Amino acid sequence: MDSTAGEEGSDQASKLALCEQIIGYQFKDQSLLLSALTHASGASHRLESNERLEFLGDAVLGLTVCHWLYEDYPEYNEGDLTKIKSAVVSRRSCGKVACRLGLDRCLIVGRGVTRNRSFPRSLVSDVFESVVAAIFIDGGADVVRDRLRTWLTDEVAAAVESQGASNFKSSLQQYAQRELASTPVYRLVDESGPDHRKSFLIAAVVDRREFIAAWGSNKKDAEQRAAANALAELHDQPLPHPSQPVEPEQKSDSDSTGEHASIDRPEQASG
């Protein structure tokens, strides 16, 4: 029994050391890391497992990623940010990152859990969250933030790219800042229709270059369409939202009927 206990203690110590090497952080309180790596099957009772730390880590991970997205993607609305955050902190994403780091090699499990095959992704995802919580308690929010920004960079980029197809303003801003060292602004060119059903013609302007304007049923929609036009022009692609000047007599009709002459204005019911 003493020999077995000694072997287990040595195995635990090596896993703690490996984990610290992987995450680039040395714990002041080693018991926190031990708890973070210990699955319920390998604990003497559940309160010594990583389940409580997993609970905290889920919140720390969510808050850190939300703050990251809020700071770095000001053009994304709440709905887009929520979708991106959900993808980044999902079990699938966390499990993939944990395996890529090698945290699965640090897991402390009971004899009933097979050790000669890969662990379930959900189990590895849990240890990722518990390690995040342990770092947060031992080292603070800044230490966690710096590591998550490194570990989750690819996941955030992929999630943002998947949303980029519907958020042209963000895509244009990223392109303009990266390639042109400039930030887009949006100019109201024209507006049409009665107060309760106005349409807006808006153009994107990047580094004093004004791109083809686009109509929208509200300013946010028009800005998204204008950004899509700008991206198309920048990449020599067909305009997704071409527009044409409103003829005077048509504008007069528009004032009375709410109908629009632009070939790409939002469809509206005839008066």
PDB file of C-alpha atoms in Angstrom:
ATOM      1  CA  MET A   1       0.000   0.000   0.000  1.00  0.00           C
ATOM      2  CA  ASP A   2       2.810   2.404   0.905  1.00  0.00           C
ATOM      3  CA  SER A   3       4.524   1.633  -2.405  1.00  0.00           C
ATOM      4  CA  THR A   4       1.296   2.271  -4.341  1.00  0.00           C
ATOM      5  CA  ALA A   5       0.687   5.529  -2.496  1.00  0.00           C
ATOM      6  CA  GLY A   6       4.245   6.587  -3.226  1.00  0.00           C
ATOM      7  CA  GLU A   7       3.837   5.845  -6.922  1.00  0.00           C
ATOM      8  CA  GLU A   8       0.576   7.796  -7.043  1.00  0.00           C
ATOM      9  CA  GLY A   9       2.182  10.731  -5.250  1.00  0.00           C
ATOM     10  CA  SER A  10       5.092  10.716  -7.677  1.00  0.00           C
ATOM     11  CA  ASP A  11       2.682  10.517 -10.615  1.00  0.00           C
ATOM     12  CA  GLN A  12       0.692  13.469  -9.258  1.00  0.00           C
ATOM     13  CA  ALA A  13       3.830  15.541  -8.726  1.00  0.00           C
ATOM     14  CA  SER A  14       4.996  14.911 -12.286  1.00  0.00           C
ATOM     15  CA  LYS A  15       1.592  15.889 -13.660  1.00  0.00           C
ATOM     16  CA  LEU A  16       1.555  19.110 -11.633  1.00  0.00           C
ATOM     17  CA  ALA A  17       5.024  19.976 -12.925  1.00  0.00           C
ATOM     18  CA  LEU A  18       4.024  19.179 -16.515  1.00  0.00           C
ATOM     19  CA  CYS A  19       0.901  21.327 -16.246  1.00  0.00           C
ATOM     20  CA  GLU A  20       2.857  24.303 -14.894  1.00  0.00           C
ATOM     21  CA  GLN A  21       5.272  23.933 -17.782  1.00  0.00           C
ATOM     22  CA  ILE A  22       2.428  23.818 -20.305  1.00  0.00           C
ATOM     23  CA  ILE A  23       0.582  26.863 -18.989  1.00  0.00           C
ATOM     24  CA  GLY A  24       3.728  28.859 -18.229  1.00  0.00           C
ATOM     25  CA  TYR A  25       2.728  29.593 -14.658  1.00  0.00           C
ATOM     26  CA  GLN A  26       4.048  28.354 -11.305  1.00  0.00           C
ATOM     27  CA  PHE A  27       1.450  28.108  -8.565  1.00  0.00           C
ATOM     28  CA  LYS A  28       2.007  29.603  -5.151  1.00  0.00           C
ATOM     29  CA  ASP A  29      -0.672  27.232  -3.823  1.00  0.00           C
ATOM     30  CA  GLN A  30      -0.041  23.809  -5.369  1.00  0.00           C
ATOM     31  CA  SER A  31      -3.211  22.403  -3.812  1.00  0.00           C
ATOM     32  CA  LEU A  32      -5.255  24.559  -6.194  1.00  0.00           C
ATOM     33  CA  LEU A  33      -3.609  23.014  -9.224  1.00  0.00           C
ATOM     34  CA  LEU A  34      -3.968  19.530  -7.732  1.00  0.00           C
ATOM     35  CA  SER A  35      -7.711  20.091  -7.322  1.00  0.00           C
ATOM     36  CA  ALA A  36      -7.988  21.527 -10.831  1.00  0.00           C
ATOM     37  CA  LEU A  37      -6.434  18.427 -12.392  1.00  0.00           C
ATOM     38  CA  THR A  38      -8.278  15.849 -10.270  1.00  0.00           C
ATOM     39  CA  HIS A  39     -11.323  14.236 -11.847  1.00  0.00           C
ATOM     40  CA  ALA A  40     -14.090  13.072  -9.495  1.00  0.00           C
ATOM     41  CA  SER A  41     -13.045   9.456 -10.152  1.00  0.00           C
ATOM     42  CA  GLY A  42      -9.588  10.180  -8.740  1.00  0.00           C
ATOM     43  CA  ALA A  43     -10.678  12.167  -5.666  1.00  0.00           C
ATOM     44  CA  SER A  44     -11.344  10.778  -2.187  1.00  0.00           C
ATOM     45  CA  HIS A  45     -14.614  12.726  -2.222  1.00  0.00           C
ATOM     46  CA  ARG A  46     -16.245  15.054  -4.754  1.00  0.00           C
ATOM     47  CA  LEU A  47     -15.316  18.266  -2.925  1.00  0.00           C
ATOM     48  CA  GLU A  48     -11.658  17.444  -3.595  1.00  0.00           C
ATOM     49  CA  SER A  49     -12.277  17.076  -7.335  1.00  0.00           C
ATOM     50  CA  ASN A  50     -12.177  19.836  -9.928  1.00  0.00           C
ATOM     51  CA  GLU A  51     -15.950  20.265 -10.075  1.00  0.00           C
ATOM     52  CA  ARG A  52     -16.122  23.400  -7.906  1.00  0.00           C
ATOM     53  CA  LEU A  53     -13.228  24.990  -9.810  1.00  0.00           C
ATOM     54  CA  GLU A  54     -14.924  24.060 -13.077  1.00  0.00           C
ATOM     55  CA  PHE A  55     -17.994  26.009 -11.897  1.00  0.00           C
ATOM     56  CA  LEU A  56     -15.879  29.112 -11.251  1.00  0.00           C
ATOM     57  CA  GLY A  57     -13.769  28.643 -14.380  1.00  0.00           C
ATOM     58  CA  ASP A  58     -16.840  28.685 -16.598  1.00  0.00           C
ATOM     59  CA  ALA A  59     -17.695  32.177 -15.303  1.00  0.00           C
ATOM     60  CA  VAL A  60     -14.092  33.452 -15.469  1.00  0.00           C
ATOM     61  CA  LEU A  61     -13.723  32.175 -19.028  1.00  0.00           C
ATOM     62  CA  GLY A  62     -17.008  33.759 -20.096  1.00  0.00           C
ATOM     63  CA  LEU A  63     -16.244  37.139 -18.531  1.00  0.00           C
ATOM     64  CA  THR A  64     -12.700  37.258 -19.935  1.00  0.00           C
ATOM     65  CA  VAL A  65     -13.828  36.398 -23.458  1.00  0.00           C
ATOM     66  CA  CYS A  66     -16.741  38.869 -23.280  1.00  0.00           C
ATOM     67  CA  HIS A  67     -14.400  41.681 -22.219  1.00  0.00           C
ATOM     68  CA  TRP A  68     -11.980  40.723 -24.993  1.00  0.00           C
ATOM     69  CA  LEU A  69     -14.687  40.804 -27.662  1.00  0.00           C
ATOM     70  CA  TYR A  70     -16.177  44.034 -26.320  1.00  0.00           C
ATOM     71  CA  GLU A  71     -12.791  45.785 -26.465  1.00  0.00           C
ATOM     72  CA  ASP A  72     -11.565  44.431 -29.808  1.00  0.00           C
ATOM     73  CA  TYR A  73     -14.763  44.369 -31.885  1.00  0.00           C
ATOM     74  CA  PRO A  74     -16.661  47.650 -31.297  1.00  0.00           C
ATOM     75  CA  GLU A  75     -18.604  47.319 -34.556  1.00  0.00           C
ATOM     76  CA  TYR A  76     -20.294  44.062 -33.557  1.00  0.00           C
ATOM     77  CA  ASN A  77     -23.721  44.248 -31.966  1.00  0.00           C
ATOM     78  CA  GLU A  78     -24.836  42.311 -28.907  1.00  0.00           C
ATOM     79  CA  GLY A  79     -26.300  39.454 -30.927  1.00  0.00           C
ATOM     80  CA  ASP A  80     -23.117  38.903 -32.943  1.00  0.00           C
ATOM     81  CA  LEU A  81     -20.921  39.122 -29.833  1.00  0.00           C
ATOM     82  CA  THR A  82     -23.087  36.539 -28.090  1.00  0.00           C
ATOM     83  CA  LYS A  83     -22.765  34.103 -31.007  1.00  0.00           C
ATOM     84  CA  ILE A  84     -18.987  34.548 -31.140  1.00  0.00           C
ATOM     85  CA  LYS A  85     -18.612  34.134 -27.372  1.00  0.00           C
ATOM     86  CA  SER A  86     -20.774  30.998 -27.372  1.00  0.00           C
ATOM     87  CA  ALA A  87     -18.588  29.429 -30.050  1.00  0.00           C
ATOM     88  CA  VAL A  88     -15.341  30.341 -28.280  1.00  0.00           C
ATOM     89  CA  VAL A  89     -16.308  29.023 -24.828  1.00  0.00           C
ATOM     90  CA  SER A  90     -18.155  25.928 -26.041  1.00  0.00           C
ATOM     91  CA  ARG A  91     -17.168  22.491 -24.730  1.00  0.00           C
ATOM     92  CA  ARG A  92     -15.928  21.578 -28.181  1.00  0.00           C
ATOM     93  CA  SER A  93     -13.678  24.631 -28.362  1.00  0.00           C
ATOM     94  CA  CYS A  94     -12.337  24.299 -24.821  1.00  0.00           C
ATOM     95  CA  GLY A  95     -11.710  20.589 -25.267  1.00  0.00           C
ATOM     96  CA  LYS A  96      -9.835  21.201 -28.509  1.00  0.00           C
ATOM     97  CA  VAL A  97      -7.653  23.886 -26.913  1.00  0.00           C
ATOM     98  CA  ALA A  98      -6.980  21.725 -23.840  1.00  0.00           C
ATOM     99  CA  CYS A  99      -5.843  18.813 -26.042  1.00  0.00           C
ATOM    100  CA  ARG A 100      -3.717  21.123 -28.172  1.00  0.00           C
ATOM    101  CA  LEU A 101      -1.994  22.401 -25.024  1.00  0.00           C
ATOM    102  CA  GLY A 102      -1.615  18.870 -23.681  1.00  0.00           C
ATOM    103  CA  LEU A 103      -3.711  19.286 -20.545  1.00  0.00           C
ATOM    104  CA  ASP A 104      -5.193  15.840 -21.138  1.00  0.00           C
ATOM    105  CA  ARG A 105      -1.780  14.416 -20.186  1.00  0.00           C
ATOM    106  CA  CYS A 106      -2.057  16.118 -16.794  1.00  0.00           C
ATOM    107  CA  LEU A 107      -5.418  14.685 -15.743  1.00  0.00           C
ATOM    108  CA  ILE A 108      -5.551  12.772 -12.481  1.00  0.00           C
ATOM    109  CA  VAL A 109      -8.203  10.081 -12.759  1.00  0.00           C
ATOM    110  CA  GLY A 110      -9.332   7.021 -10.817  1.00  0.00           C
ATOM    111  CA  ARG A 111      -8.525   3.434 -11.621  1.00  0.00           C
ATOM    112  CA  GLY A 112     -11.944   2.971 -13.231  1.00  0.00           C
ATOM    113  CA  VAL A 113     -11.104   5.504 -15.961  1.00  0.00           C
ATOM    114  CA  THR A 114      -9.027   4.043 -18.752  1.00  0.00           C
ATOM    115  CA  ARG A 115      -5.633   5.665 -19.167  1.00  0.00           C
ATOM    116  CA  ASN A 116      -4.461   4.009 -22.356  1.00  0.00           C
ATOM    117  CA  ARG A 117      -7.031   5.714 -24.572  1.00  0.00           C
ATOM    118  CA  SER A 118      -7.902   9.350 -25.155  1.00  0.00           C
ATOM    119  CA  PHE A 119     -10.271  10.923 -22.655  1.00  0.00           C
ATOM    120  CA  PRO A 120     -13.741  12.132 -23.683  1.00  0.00           C
ATOM    121  CA  ARG A 121     -13.658  15.708 -25.009  1.00  0.00           C
ATOM    122  CA  SER A 122     -16.112  16.821 -22.314  1.00  0.00           C
ATOM    123  CA  LEU A 123     -13.776  15.627 -19.556  1.00  0.00           C
ATOM    124  CA  VAL A 124     -10.833  17.504 -21.067  1.00  0.00           C
ATOM    125  CA  SER A 125     -13.014  20.586 -21.522  1.00  0.00           C
ATOM    126  CA  ASP A 126     -13.859  20.499 -17.821  1.00  0.00           C
ATOM    127  CA  VAL A 127     -10.199  20.433 -16.794  1.00  0.00           C
ATOM    128  CA  PHE A 128      -9.528  23.438 -19.023  1.00  0.00           C
ATOM    129  CA  GLU A 129     -12.145  25.440 -17.122  1.00  0.00           C
ATOM    130  CA  SER A 130     -10.899  24.253 -13.732  1.00  0.00           C
ATOM    131  CA  VAL A 131      -7.308  25.208 -14.597  1.00  0.00           C
ATOM    132  CA  VAL A 132      -8.521  28.660 -15.679  1.00  0.00           C
ATOM    133  CA  ALA A 133     -10.218  29.055 -12.292  1.00  0.00           C
ATOM    134  CA  ALA A 134      -7.134  27.887 -10.408  1.00  0.00           C
ATOM    135  CA  ILE A 135      -4.938  30.409 -12.244  1.00  0.00           C
ATOM    136  CA  PHE A 136      -7.509  33.135 -11.533  1.00  0.00           C
ATOM    137  CA  ILE A 137      -7.491  32.422  -7.786  1.00  0.00           C
ATOM    138  CA  ASP A 138      -3.731  31.990  -7.523  1.00  0.00           C
ATOM    139  CA  GLY A 139      -2.508  34.631  -9.966  1.00  0.00           C
ATOM    140  CA  GLY A 140      -5.362  37.025 -10.648  1.00  0.00           C
ATOM    141  CA  ALA A 141      -7.409  38.214 -13.609  1.00  0.00           C
ATOM    142  CA  ASP A 142      -4.479  39.666 -15.591  1.00  0.00           C
ATOM    143  CA  VAL A 143      -2.591  36.376 -15.593  1.00  0.00           C
ATOM    144  CA  VAL A 144      -5.694  34.545 -16.827  1.00  0.00           C
ATOM    145  CA  ARG A 145      -6.432  37.162 -19.475  1.00  0.00           C
ATOM    146  CA  ASP A 146      -2.931  37.047 -20.946  1.00  0.00           C
ATOM    147  CA  ARG A 147      -2.997  33.258 -21.245  1.00  0.00           C
ATOM    148  CA  LEU A 148      -6.514  33.034 -22.648  1.00  0.00           C
ATOM    149  CA  ARG A 149      -5.671  35.639 -25.286  1.00  0.00           C
ATOM    150  CA  THR A 150      -2.835  33.374 -26.383  1.00  0.00           C
ATOM    151  CA  TRP A 151      -4.653  30.055 -26.112  1.00  0.00           C
ATOM    152  CA  LEU A 152      -7.927  31.172 -27.714  1.00  0.00           C
ATOM    153  CA  THR A 153      -6.622  33.434 -30.486  1.00  0.00           C
ATOM    154  CA  ASP A 154      -7.425  30.941 -33.259  1.00  0.00           C
ATOM    155  CA  GLU A 155     -10.868  30.175 -31.830  1.00  0.00           C
ATOM    156  CA  VAL A 156     -11.802  33.859 -31.606  1.00  0.00           C
ATOM    157  CA  ALA A 157     -10.536  34.527 -35.138  1.00  0.00           C
ATOM    158  CA  ALA A 158     -12.525  31.592 -36.532  1.00  0.00           C
ATOM    159  CA  ALA A 159     -15.692  32.621 -34.698  1.00  0.00           C
ATOM    160  CA  VAL A 160     -15.340  36.234 -35.837  1.00  0.00           C
ATOM    161  CA  GLU A 161     -14.763  35.139 -39.425  1.00  0.00           C
ATOM    162  CA  SER A 162     -17.902  33.015 -39.358  1.00  0.00           C
ATOM    163  CA  GLN A 163     -19.894  36.083 -38.282  1.00  0.00           C
ATOM    164  CA  GLY A 164     -18.074  38.423 -40.660  1.00  0.00           C
ATOM    165  CA  ALA A 165     -20.268  37.483 -43.595  1.00  0.00           C
ATOM    166  CA  SER A 166     -23.161  39.301 -41.908  1.00  0.00           C
ATOM    167  CA  ASN A 167     -21.145  42.120 -40.336  1.00  0.00           C
ATOM    168  CA  PHE A 168     -19.560  44.063 -43.169  1.00  0.00           C
ATOM    169  CA  LYS A 169     -18.771  47.084 -40.992  1.00  0.00           C
ATOM    170  CA  SER A 170     -16.484  45.019 -38.802  1.00  0.00           C
ATOM    171  CA  SER A 171     -14.862  43.357 -41.822  1.00  0.00           C
ATOM    172  CA  LEU A 172     -14.285  46.743 -43.459  1.00  0.00           C
ATOM    173  CA  GLN A 173     -12.835  48.208 -40.269  1.00  0.00           C
ATOM    174  CA  GLN A 174     -10.412  45.317 -39.859  1.00  0.00           C
ATOM    175  CA  TYR A 175      -9.339  45.513 -43.502  1.00  0.00           C
ATOM    176  CA  ALA A 176      -8.981  49.312 -43.496  1.00  0.00           C
ATOM    177  CA  GLN A 177      -6.967  49.378 -40.291  1.00  0.00           C
ATOM    178  CA  ARG A 178      -4.730  46.514 -41.385  1.00  0.00           C
ATOM    179  CA  GLU A 179      -4.170  47.460 -45.037  1.00  0.00           C
ATOM    180  CA  LEU A 180      -4.804  51.217 -45.175  1.00  0.00           C
ATOM    181  CA  ALA A 181      -3.969  52.342 -41.622  1.00  0.00           C
ATOM    182  CA  SER A 182      -7.312  54.135 -41.510  1.00  0.00           C
ATOM    183  CA  THR A 183     -10.672  53.747 -39.776  1.00  0.00           C
ATOM    184  CA  PRO A 184     -13.878  53.958 -41.868  1.00  0.00           C
ATOM    185  CA  VAL A 185     -16.456  56.657 -41.243  1.00  0.00           C
ATOM    186  CA  TYR A 186     -19.965  56.831 -42.660  1.00  0.00           C
ATOM    187  CA  ARG A 187     -21.556  59.850 -44.366  1.00  0.00           C
ATOM    188  CA  LEU A 188     -25.282  60.402 -44.718  1.00  0.00           C
ATOM    189  CA  VAL A 189     -25.794  61.238 -48.406  1.00  0.00           C
ATOM    190  CA  ASP A 190     -29.567  61.407 -48.615  1.00  0.00           C
ATOM    191  CA  GLU A 191     -32.775  60.319 -46.961  1.00  0.00           C
ATOM    192  CA  SER A 192     -36.220  59.724 -48.354  1.00  0.00           C
ATOM    193  CA  GLY A 193     -39.750  58.856 -47.321  1.00  0.00           C
ATOM    194  CA  PRO A 194     -42.132  59.955 -44.564  1.00  0.00           C
ATOM    195  CA  ASP A 195     -40.919  60.170 -40.974  1.00  0.00           C
ATOM    196  CA  HIS A 196     -42.468  56.840 -40.009  1.00  0.00           C
ATOM    197  CA  ARG A 197     -40.890  55.030 -42.976  1.00  0.00           C
ATOM    198  CA  LYS A 198     -37.646  56.750 -43.882  1.00  0.00           C
ATOM    199  CA  SER A 199     -34.853  55.251 -45.938  1.00  0.00           C
ATOM    200  CA  PHE A 200     -31.252  56.436 -45.747  1.00  0.00           C
ATOM    201  CA  LEU A 201     -28.494  56.634 -48.352  1.00  0.00           C
ATOM    202  CA  ILE A 202     -25.110  56.273 -46.676  1.00  0.00           C
ATOM    203  CA  ALA A 203     -21.570  56.054 -48.028  1.00  0.00           C
ATOM    204  CA  ALA A 204     -18.473  54.576 -46.397  1.00  0.00           C
ATOM    205  CA  VAL A 205     -15.399  56.804 -46.403  1.00  0.00           C
ATOM    206  CA  VAL A 206     -11.906  55.389 -45.879  1.00  0.00           C
ATOM    207  CA  ASP A 207      -8.834  57.627 -45.894  1.00  0.00           C
ATOM    208  CA  ARG A 208     -10.789  60.389 -47.722  1.00  0.00           C
ATOM    209  CA  ARG A 209     -11.964  57.942 -50.405  1.00  0.00           C
ATOM    210  CA  GLU A 210     -15.746  57.771 -50.605  1.00  0.00           C
ATOM    211  CA  PHE A 211     -17.253  54.532 -51.859  1.00  0.00           C
ATOM    212  CA  ILE A 212     -20.580  53.913 -53.616  1.00  0.00           C
ATOM    213  CA  ALA A 213     -23.439  54.684 -51.225  1.00  0.00           C
ATOM    214  CA  ALA A 214     -26.240  52.253 -50.364  1.00  0.00           C
ATOM    215  CA  TRP A 215     -29.825  52.616 -49.217  1.00  0.00           C
ATOM    216  CA  GLY A 216     -31.149  51.059 -46.019  1.00  0.00           C
ATOM    217  CA  SER A 217     -34.419  51.065 -44.108  1.00  0.00           C
ATOM    218  CA  ASN A 218     -32.510  52.460 -41.103  1.00  0.00           C
ATOM    219  CA  LYS A 219     -29.077  53.984 -40.611  1.00  0.00           C
ATOM    220  CA  LYS A 220     -27.512  50.793 -39.226  1.00  0.00           C
ATOM    221  CA  ASP A 221     -28.724  48.751 -42.178  1.00  0.00           C
ATOM    222  CA  ALA A 222     -27.554  51.402 -44.638  1.00  0.00           C
ATOM    223  CA  GLU A 223     -24.106  51.499 -43.009  1.00  0.00           C
ATOM    224  CA  GLN A 224     -23.796  47.705 -43.280  1.00  0.00           C
ATOM    225  CA  ARG A 225     -24.724  47.877 -46.964  1.00  0.00           C
ATOM    226  CA  ALA A 226     -22.338  50.779 -47.537  1.00  0.00           C
ATOM    227  CA  ALA A 227     -19.548  48.778 -45.927  1.00  0.00           C
ATOM    228  CA  ALA A 228     -20.370  45.815 -48.184  1.00  0.00           C
ATOM    229  CA  ASN A 229     -20.113  48.118 -51.208  1.00  0.00           C
ATOM    230  CA  ALA A 230     -16.767  49.465 -50.005  1.00  0.00           C
ATOM    231  CA  LEU A 231     -15.360  45.955 -49.533  1.00  0.00           C
ATOM    232  CA  ALA A 232     -16.544  45.007 -53.018  1.00  0.00           C
ATOM    233  CA  GLU A 233     -14.880  48.083 -54.555  1.00  0.00           C
ATOM    234  CA  LEU A 234     -11.664  47.461 -52.662  1.00  0.00           C
ATOM    235  CA  HIS A 235     -11.539  43.896 -53.992  1.00  0.00           C
ATOM    236  CA  ASP A 236     -12.739  44.762 -57.542  1.00  0.00           C
ATOM    237  CA  GLN A 237     -15.927  42.773 -57.110  1.00  0.00           C
ATOM    238  CA  PRO A 238     -19.484  43.558 -58.281  1.00  0.00           C
ATOM    239  CA  LEU A 239     -21.401  45.889 -55.981  1.00  0.00           C
ATOM    240  CA  PRO A 240     -23.865  43.980 -53.792  1.00  0.00           C
ATOM    241  CA  HIS A 241     -25.993  47.117 -53.239  1.00  0.00           C
ATOM    242  CA  PRO A 242     -25.824  49.443 -56.274  1.00  0.00           C
ATOM    243  CA  SER A 243     -27.750  52.690 -56.001  1.00  0.00           C
ATOM    244  CA  GLN A 244     -28.849  55.420 -58.372  1.00  0.00           C
ATOM    245  CA  PRO A 245     -29.908  59.033 -57.888  1.00  0.00           C
ATOM    246  CA  VAL A 246     -33.554  59.674 -57.077  1.00  0.00           C
ATOM    247  CA  GLU A 247     -35.303  61.570 -59.834  1.00  0.00           C
ATOM    248  CA  PRO A 248     -37.065  64.773 -58.663  1.00  0.00           C
ATOM    249  CA  GLU A 249     -40.530  63.641 -59.711  1.00  0.00           C
ATOM    250  CA  GLN A 250     -39.959  60.237 -58.130  1.00  0.00           C
ATOM    251  CA  LYS A 251     -38.815  61.849 -54.913  1.00  0.00           C
ATOM    252  CA  SER A 252     -42.047  63.838 -54.898  1.00  0.00           C
ATOM    253  CA  ASP A 253     -43.989  60.599 -55.358  1.00  0.00           C
ATOM    254  CA  SER A 254     -41.934  59.073 -52.584  1.00  0.00           C
ATOM    255  CA  ASP A 255     -42.973  61.824 -50.201  1.00  0.00           C
ATOM    256  CA  SER A 256     -46.627  61.055 -50.822  1.00  0.00           C
ATOM    257  CA  THR A 257     -46.583  57.274 -51.245  1.00  0.00           C
ATOM    258  CA  GLY A 258     -43.506  56.044 -49.416  1.00  0.00           C
ATOM    259  CA  GLU A 259     -42.261  54.283 -52.586  1.00  0.00           C
ATOM    260  CA  HIS A 260     -38.610  54.621 -53.635  1.00  0.00           C
ATOM    261  CA  ALA A 261     -36.875  54.841 -57.000  1.00  0.00           C
ATOM    262  CA  SER A 262     -33.526  53.360 -55.919  1.00  0.00           C
ATOM    263  CA  ILE A 263     -32.947  49.941 -57.445  1.00  0.00           C
ATOM    264  CA  ASP A 264     -31.600  48.628 -54.153  1.00  0.00           C
ATOM    265  CA  ARG A 265     -33.730  50.263 -51.498  1.00  0.00           C
ATOM    266  CA  PRO A 266     -35.634  48.015 -49.071  1.00  0.00           C
ATOM    267  CA  GLU A 267     -38.961  46.873 -50.447  1.00  0.00           C
ATOM    268  CA  GLN A 268     -41.949  48.662 -49.001  1.00  0.00           C
ATOM    269  CA  ALA A 269     -45.660  48.132 -49.377  1.00  0.00           C
ATOM    270  CA  SER A 270     -47.335  50.454 -51.869  1.00  0.00           C
ATOM    271  CA  GLY A 271     -49.437  53.199 -50.424  1.00  0.00           C
TER     272      GLY A 271
END
